[in-house]
PDB file of C-alpha atoms and ligand atoms in Angstrom:
ATOM      1  CA  MET A   1       6.148  21.258 -11.359  1.00 67.00           C
ATOM      2  CA  GLN A   2       6.777  19.186  -7.771  1.00 80.00           C
ATOM      3  CA  LYS A   3       5.688  15.568  -8.669  1.00 94.00           C
ATOM      4  CA  LYS A   4       3.196  14.232  -5.925  1.00 97.00           C
ATOM      5  CA  LEU A   5       3.330  10.878  -3.825  1.00 98.00           C
ATOM      6  CA  PHE A   6       0.060   8.999  -3.390  1.00 98.00           C
ATOM      7  CA  VAL A   7      -0.041   6.706  -0.400  1.00 98.00           C
ATOM      8  CA  ILE A   8      -2.612   3.523  -1.116  1.00 98.00           C
ATOM      9  CA  SER A   9      -3.797   1.063   1.874  1.00 96.00           C
ATOM     10  CA  GLY A  10      -6.530  -1.316   2.116  1.00 93.00           C
ATOM     11  CA  CYS A  11      -8.072  -3.931   4.498  1.00 82.00           C
ATOM     12  CA  SER A  12      -6.775  -7.477   3.084  1.00 74.00           C
ATOM     13  CA  GLY A  13      -8.897  -9.071   1.259  1.00 75.00           C
ATOM     14  CA  VAL A  14     -10.049  -5.466  -0.285  1.00 79.00           C
ATOM     15  CA  GLY A  15      -8.698  -6.267  -4.097  1.00 86.00           C
ATOM     16  CA  LYS A  16      -6.166  -3.054  -3.864  1.00 91.00           C
ATOM     17  CA  GLY A  17      -4.013  -5.223  -6.170  1.00 92.00           C
ATOM     18  CA  THR A  18      -6.313  -5.318  -8.878  1.00 94.00           C
ATOM     19  CA  VAL A  19      -7.368  -1.702  -8.158  1.00 96.00           C
ATOM     20  CA  ILE A  20      -4.269   0.331  -8.749  1.00 97.00           C
ATOM     21  CA  ASN A  21      -2.902  -2.326 -10.947  1.00 96.00           C
ATOM     22  CA  GLU A  22      -5.807  -1.086 -13.413  1.00 97.00           C
ATOM     23  CA  PHE A  23      -4.767   1.928 -12.013  1.00 97.00           C
ATOM     24  CA  MET A  24      -1.265   1.854 -13.378  1.00 97.00           C
ATOM     25  CA  LYS A  25      -2.064  -0.020 -16.696  1.00 96.00           C
ATOM     26  CA  LYS A  26      -4.057   3.237 -17.584  1.00 95.00           C
ATOM     27  CA  ASN A  27      -1.759   5.964 -16.196  1.00 95.00           C
ATOM     28  CA  SER A  28       1.967   4.497 -16.600  1.00 94.00           C
ATOM     29  CA  ASP A  29       3.300   7.400 -18.834  1.00 93.00           C
ATOM     30  CA  ASN A  30       3.316   9.866 -15.308  1.00 93.00           C
ATOM     31  CA  PHE A  31       2.865   7.255 -12.587  1.00 97.00           C
ATOM     32  CA  ILE A  32       5.249   4.849 -10.792  1.00 97.00           C
ATOM     33  CA  LEU A  33       4.235   2.430  -8.222  1.00 98.00           C
ATOM     34  CA  SER A  34       6.515   2.343  -5.648  1.00 98.00           C
ATOM     35  CA  VAL A  35       9.438  -0.644  -5.226  1.00 98.00           C
ATOM     36  CA  SER A  36       9.785  -1.483  -1.210  1.00 98.00           C
ATOM     37  CA  CYS A  37      11.877  -3.369   0.696  1.00 98.00           C
ATOM     38  CA  THR A  38      10.929  -6.381   2.484  1.00 98.00           C
ATOM     39  CA  THR A  39      12.504  -9.529   4.710  1.00 98.00           C
ATOM     40  CA  ARG A  40       9.233 -11.413   3.734  1.00 95.00           C
ATOM     41  CA  ASN A  41      10.823 -14.059   1.613  1.00 95.00           C
ATOM     42  CA  PRO A  42       9.593 -14.031  -2.664  1.00 95.00           C
ATOM     43  CA  ARG A  43       6.110 -15.604  -3.300  1.00 92.00           C
ATOM     44  CA  ALA A  44       6.064 -17.847  -6.477  1.00 92.00           C
ATOM     45  CA  GLY A  45       6.625 -15.418  -9.081  1.00 95.00           C
ATOM     46  CA  GLU A  46       8.400 -12.469  -7.318  1.00 95.00           C
ATOM     47  CA  THR A  47      11.342 -11.106  -9.151  1.00 97.00           C
ATOM     48  CA  ASP A  48      13.917  -8.998  -6.975  1.00 98.00           C
ATOM     49  CA  GLY A  49      14.084  -5.509  -7.458  1.00 97.00           C
ATOM     50  CA  VAL A  50      10.594  -5.422  -9.313  1.00 96.00           C
ATOM     51  CA  ASN A  51       8.040  -6.448  -6.539  1.00 96.00           C
ATOM     52  CA  TYR A  52      10.392  -5.983  -3.454  1.00 98.00           C
ATOM     53  CA  PHE A  53      13.651  -5.532  -3.395  1.00 98.00           C
ATOM     54  CA  PHE A  54      14.315  -8.621  -0.995  1.00 98.00           C
ATOM     55  CA  ILE A  55      16.744  -8.171   1.834  1.00 98.00           C
ATOM     56  CA  THR A  56      18.139  -9.482   4.761  1.00 98.00           C
ATOM     57  CA  LYS A  57      16.647  -8.840   9.252  1.00 98.00           C
ATOM     58  CA  GLU A  58      20.399  -7.580   9.308  1.00 98.00           C
ATOM     59  CA  GLU A  59      20.093  -5.609   6.276  1.00 98.00           C
ATOM     60  CA  PHE A  60      17.095  -3.830   7.382  1.00 98.00           C
ATOM     61  CA  GLU A  61      17.885  -2.901  10.706  1.00 98.00           C
ATOM     62  CA  ALA A  62      21.647  -1.239   8.934  1.00 98.00           C
ATOM     63  CA  ASN A  63      19.081   0.832   6.473  1.00 98.00           C
ATOM     64  CA  ILE A  64      16.853   2.200   9.691  1.00 98.00           C
ATOM     65  CA  ALA A  65      20.272   2.688  11.432  1.00 98.00           C
ATOM     66  CA  GLN A  66      21.244   4.807   8.586  1.00 98.00           C
ATOM     67  CA  GLY A  67      17.567   7.329   8.292  1.00 98.00           C
ATOM     68  CA  ALA A  68      17.364   5.176   4.984  1.00 98.00           C
ATOM     69  CA  PHE A  69      13.585   4.644   4.553  1.00 98.00           C
ATOM     70  CA  LEU A  70      10.767   7.526   4.368  1.00 98.00           C
ATOM     71  CA  GLU A  71       8.506   5.042   6.380  1.00 98.00           C
ATOM     72  CA  TYR A  72       9.049   1.781   7.415  1.00 98.00           C
ATOM     73  CA  ALA A  73       6.902  -1.035   9.826  1.00 97.00           C
ATOM     74  CA  LYS A  74       6.707  -4.826  10.985  1.00 95.00           C
ATOM     75  CA  TYR A  75       3.529  -6.382   9.484  1.00 90.00           C
ATOM     76  CA  ALA A  76       2.864  -9.435  10.226  1.00 82.00           C
ATOM     77  CA  ASP A  77       6.709 -10.688  11.412  1.00 88.00           C
ATOM     78  CA  ASN A  78       8.058  -9.070   8.461  1.00 94.00           C
ATOM     79  CA  TYR A  79       9.860  -5.454   7.810  1.00 98.00           C
ATOM     80  CA  TYR A  80       8.445  -3.428   4.695  1.00 97.00           C
ATOM     81  CA  GLY A  81       9.824   0.084   4.058  1.00 98.00           C
ATOM     82  CA  THR A  82      10.170   2.518   1.792  1.00 98.00           C
ATOM     83  CA  LYS A  83      13.372   3.886   1.269  1.00 98.00           C
ATOM     84  CA  LYS A  84      14.741   7.918   0.392  1.00 98.00           C
ATOM     85  CA  ASP A  85      16.716   7.017  -2.129  1.00 97.00           C
ATOM     86  CA  PHE A  86      14.233   5.191  -4.187  1.00 97.00           C
ATOM     87  CA  ILE A  87      11.403   8.175  -4.190  1.00 97.00           C
ATOM     88  CA  SER A  88      14.318  10.957  -4.441  1.00 97.00           C
ATOM     89  CA  GLU A  89      14.834   9.367  -7.378  1.00 97.00           C
ATOM     90  CA  LYS A  90      11.694   8.890  -9.388  1.00 96.00           C
ATOM     91  CA  PHE A  91      10.161  12.769  -8.739  1.00 96.00           C
ATOM     92  CA  GLU A  92      13.636  13.368 -10.187  1.00 96.00           C
ATOM     93  CA  GLN A  93      12.730  11.587 -13.381  1.00 95.00           C
ATOM     94  CA  GLY A  94      10.157  13.334 -13.512  1.00 95.00           C
ATOM     95  CA  TYR A  95       7.035  10.416 -12.038  1.00 96.00           C
ATOM     96  CA  ASN A  96       4.238  10.992  -9.535  1.00 97.00           C
ATOM     97  CA  ILE A  97       4.535   7.836  -7.344  1.00 98.00           C
ATOM     98  CA  ILE A  98       2.393   5.783  -5.658  1.00 98.00           C
ATOM     99  CA  LEU A  99       2.920   3.763  -3.028  1.00 98.00           C
ATOM    100  CA  GLU A 100       1.089   0.613  -1.989  1.00 97.00           C
ATOM    101  CA  ILE A 101       1.444   0.091   1.995  1.00 96.00           C
ATOM    102  CA  GLU A 102      -0.601  -0.325   5.017  1.00 94.00           C
ATOM    103  CA  THR A 103      -1.526   2.058   7.423  1.00 95.00           C
ATOM    104  CA  GLN A 104       1.342   2.141   9.956  1.00 95.00           C
ATOM    105  CA  GLY A 105       3.626   3.371   7.252  1.00 97.00           C
ATOM    106  CA  ALA A 106       0.943   5.526   5.367  1.00 98.00           C
ATOM    107  CA  LEU A 107       0.672   7.385   8.436  1.00 97.00           C
ATOM    108  CA  GLN A 108       4.521   8.173   8.807  1.00 98.00           C
ATOM    109  CA  VAL A 109       4.564   9.502   5.043  1.00 98.00           C
ATOM    110  CA  LYS A 110       2.248  12.057   5.873  1.00 97.00           C
ATOM    111  CA  ASN A 111       3.333  12.807   8.768  1.00 97.00           C
ATOM    112  CA  LYS A 112       7.073  13.821   6.711  1.00 96.00           C
ATOM    113  CA  MET A 113       5.496  15.167   4.254  1.00 96.00           C
ATOM    114  CA  PRO A 114       2.149  16.480   4.642  1.00 96.00           C
ATOM    115  CA  GLU A 115       1.705  17.186   0.993  1.00 96.00           C
ATOM    116  CA  ALA A 116       1.261  13.316   0.320  1.00 98.00           C
ATOM    117  CA  VAL A 117      -2.437  12.075  -1.161  1.00 98.00           C
ATOM    118  CA  LEU A 118      -3.727   9.249   1.198  1.00 98.00           C
ATOM    119  CA  ILE A 119      -6.282   6.455  -0.318  1.00 98.00           C
ATOM    120  CA  PHE A 120      -7.840   4.243   1.563  1.00 96.00           C
ATOM    121  CA  ILE A 121      -9.579   1.122  -0.248  1.00 95.00           C
ATOM    122  CA  ALA A 122     -12.861  -0.016   1.629  1.00 91.00           C
ATOM    123  CA  PRO A 123     -14.474  -2.878   1.477  1.00 87.00           C
ATOM    124  CA  PRO A 124     -18.553  -2.289   0.555  1.00 86.00           C
ATOM    125  CA  ASN A 125     -19.464  -3.712   3.846  1.00 82.00           C
ATOM    126  CA  ILE A 126     -17.270  -5.417   6.082  1.00 78.00           C
ATOM    127  CA  ARG A 127     -19.825  -9.210   6.276  1.00 78.00           C
ATOM    128  CA  GLU A 128     -18.583  -9.404   3.024  1.00 77.00           C
ATOM    129  CA  LEU A 129     -14.871  -9.129   3.280  1.00 77.00           C
ATOM    130  CA  GLU A 130     -15.733 -11.631   6.126  1.00 79.00           C
ATOM    131  CA  ASN A 131     -17.709 -13.867   3.796  1.00 82.00           C
ATOM    132  CA  ARG A 132     -15.095 -13.149   1.311  1.00 75.00           C
ATOM    133  CA  LEU A 133     -12.082 -14.118   3.820  1.00 75.00           C
ATOM    134  CA  ARG A 134     -14.151 -17.201   4.671  1.00 80.00           C
ATOM    135  CA  GLY A 135     -15.263 -18.101   1.127  1.00 80.00           C
ATOM    136  CA  ARG A 136     -12.044 -19.039  -0.195  1.00 74.00           C
ATOM    137  CA  HIS A 137     -11.712 -22.236   2.412  1.00 76.00           C
ATOM    138  CA  THR A 138      -7.923 -21.546   3.117  1.00 73.00           C
ATOM    139  CA  GLU A 139      -7.385 -20.309   6.448  1.00 75.00           C
ATOM    140  CA  ASP A 140      -8.529 -21.397   9.933  1.00 82.00           C
ATOM    141  CA  GLU A 141     -11.280 -19.559  11.916  1.00 86.00           C
ATOM    142  CA  ALA A 142      -8.484 -18.871  14.851  1.00 86.00           C
ATOM    143  CA  THR A 143      -6.473 -16.674  11.429  1.00 80.00           C
ATOM    144  CA  ILE A 144      -9.778 -15.215   9.943  1.00 82.00           C
ATOM    145  CA  GLN A 145     -10.733 -13.967  13.455  1.00 85.00           C
ATOM    146  CA  LYS A 146      -7.178 -12.015  13.712  1.00 82.00           C
ATOM    147  CA  ARG A 147      -7.565 -10.769  10.249  1.00 80.00           C
ATOM    148  CA  LEU A 148     -10.923  -9.218  11.030  1.00 83.00           C
ATOM    149  CA  ALA A 149      -9.917  -7.532  14.603  1.00 86.00           C
ATOM    150  CA  GLN A 150      -7.006  -6.224  11.818  1.00 83.00           C
ATOM    151  CA  VAL A 151      -9.622  -4.979   9.545  1.00 85.00           C
ATOM    152  CA  LYS A 152     -10.988  -3.523  11.924  1.00 87.00           C
ATOM    153  CA  ILE A 153      -7.764  -1.596  13.495  1.00 89.00           C
ATOM    154  CA  GLU A 154      -7.718  -0.275   9.430  1.00 88.00           C
ATOM    155  CA  LEU A 155     -10.823   1.294   9.117  1.00 89.00           C
ATOM    156  CA  GLU A 156     -10.307   3.041  12.939  1.00 91.00           C
ATOM    157  CA  ARG A 157      -6.389   4.760  10.958  1.00 92.00           C
ATOM    158  CA  SER A 158      -8.618   4.696   7.525  1.00 93.00           C
ATOM    159  CA  GLY A 159     -10.322   7.948   9.967  1.00 95.00           C
ATOM    160  CA  GLN A 160      -7.103  10.260   9.208  1.00 96.00           C
ATOM    161  CA  TYR A 161      -6.717   9.058   5.185  1.00 98.00           C
ATOM    162  CA  ASP A 162      -7.427  12.536   2.733  1.00 98.00           C
ATOM    163  CA  TYR A 163      -9.774   9.866   0.408  1.00 97.00           C
ATOM    164  CA  THR A 164     -12.177   6.544   1.003  1.00 95.00           C
ATOM    165  CA  VAL A 165     -12.735   4.591  -1.637  1.00 96.00           C
ATOM    166  CA  ILE A 166     -15.172   2.337  -1.565  1.00 93.00           C
ATOM    167  CA  ASN A 167     -14.585  -1.383  -3.496  1.00 92.00           C
ATOM    168  CA  ASP A 168     -17.558  -1.948  -5.284  1.00 91.00           C
ATOM    169  CA  SER A 169     -16.392  -2.882  -8.621  1.00 93.00           C
ATOM    170  CA  VAL A 170     -12.574  -2.524  -9.850  1.00 95.00           C
ATOM    171  CA  GLU A 171     -13.701  -0.412 -12.887  1.00 96.00           C
ATOM    172  CA  ARG A 172     -15.448   2.719 -10.743  1.00 97.00           C
ATOM    173  CA  ALA A 173     -12.828   2.418  -8.123  1.00 97.00           C
ATOM    174  CA  VAL A 174     -10.230   3.230 -10.703  1.00 97.00           C
ATOM    175  CA  GLU A 175     -12.058   6.135 -12.052  1.00 97.00           C
ATOM    176  CA  GLU A 176     -12.193   7.864  -8.388  1.00 98.00           C
ATOM    177  CA  ILE A 177      -8.762   7.299  -7.699  1.00 98.00           C
ATOM    178  CA  GLU A 178      -8.585   8.704 -11.247  1.00 97.00           C
ATOM    179  CA  LYS A 179     -10.482  11.417 -10.695  1.00 97.00           C
ATOM    180  CA  ILE A 180      -8.952  12.365  -6.661  1.00 98.00           C
ATOM    181  CA  VAL A 181      -5.582  11.971  -8.714  1.00 96.00           C
ATOM    182  CA  LYS A 182      -6.211  14.673 -11.014  1.00 95.00           C
ATOM    183  CA  ASN A 183      -8.053  16.633  -8.405  1.00 95.00           C
ATOM    184  CA  ASN A 184      -4.204  16.737  -6.884  1.00 96.00           C
ATOM    185  CA  ILE A 185      -1.443  17.317  -9.104  1.00 91.00           C
TER     186      ILE A 185
HETATM  187  P1  5GP B   1       2.260  -8.671   0.767  1.00 88.11           P
HETATM  188  O1  5GP B   1       4.158  -9.865   1.903  1.00 88.11           O
HETATM  189  O2  5GP B   1       0.835  -9.051   0.866  1.00 88.11           O
HETATM  190  O3  5GP B   1       3.156  -7.831  -0.622  1.00 88.11           O
HETATM  191  O4  5GP B   1       2.464  -7.145   2.023  1.00 88.11           O
HETATM  192  C1  5GP B   1       1.981  -6.904   3.138  1.00 88.11           C
HETATM  193  C2  5GP B   1       1.528  -5.808   3.555  1.00 88.11           C
HETATM  194  O5  5GP B   1       2.577  -4.892   3.438  1.00 88.11           O
HETATM  195  C3  5GP B   1       0.516  -5.048   2.660  1.00 88.11           C
HETATM  196  O6  5GP B   1       0.022  -4.947   2.937  1.00 88.11           O
HETATM  197  C4  5GP B   1       1.504  -3.863   1.894  1.00 88.11           C
HETATM  198  O7  5GP B   1       0.637  -2.908   1.305  1.00 88.11           O
HETATM  199  C5  5GP B   1       2.193  -3.589   2.728  1.00 88.11           C
HETATM  200  N1  5GP B   1       3.433  -2.943   2.038  1.00 88.11           N
HETATM  201  C6  5GP B   1       4.624  -3.171   1.591  1.00 88.11           C
HETATM  202  N2  5GP B   1       5.345  -2.256   1.124  1.00 88.11           N
HETATM  203  C7  5GP B   1       5.154  -1.972   2.046  1.00 88.11           C
HETATM  204  C8  5GP B   1       6.468  -0.863   2.614  1.00 88.11           C
HETATM  205  O8  5GP B   1       7.057  -0.469   1.879  1.00 88.11           O
HETATM  206  N3  5GP B   1       5.935  -0.416   3.703  1.00 88.11           N
HETATM  207  C9  5GP B   1       5.069  -0.782   4.942  1.00 88.11           C
HETATM  208  N4  5GP B   1       4.461   0.634   5.921  1.00 88.11           N
HETATM  209  N5  5GP B   1       4.167  -1.494   4.023  1.00 88.11           N
HETATM  210  C10 5GP B   1       4.215  -2.105   3.034  1.00 88.11           C
END
């Protein structure tokens, strides 16, 4: 049976990483999380080939020129992209695939593969997200304003997604994603 591609995006600070990790813990038998290529530097604890394939800007641009990406985008001054090879290999191995990517890339996927299912994880409300960003005390006001402007752009693009899941509780959000997945495979 043809396997499916699910794309999950969400505003920064919405907790989508936690939701996706919980989903994967419960569904790793027939789902695999795609490993993207990026030009950003690895963070502490990240491993090449596991979290990302960390490549240089030159390598990334050569891959763009060869048409090797299913989708790619520039985000916060770095490139991020999904290799076509990676996806076809995982389909051949019999997996359904989850892509955790930002909204520009997600819409490219939908254009090329209309059968892909796009899921957007949204905050319960913008005010709460703002409080959470401020509560971290890690960003200055200008950065917070930039993040919030980006959140608004992402929420607008989410109108083109197939589903929006509100992350009011991780457990509930995971259950909703499981239902969406069941209805689409
Ligand atoms: P981070 O640098 O925090 O790992 O990721 C930054 C953003 O890039 C996140 O929104 C993440 O979902 C997105 N991202 C990760 N991999 C890809 C990819 O292959 N393509 C696109 N378009 N976005 C990606």
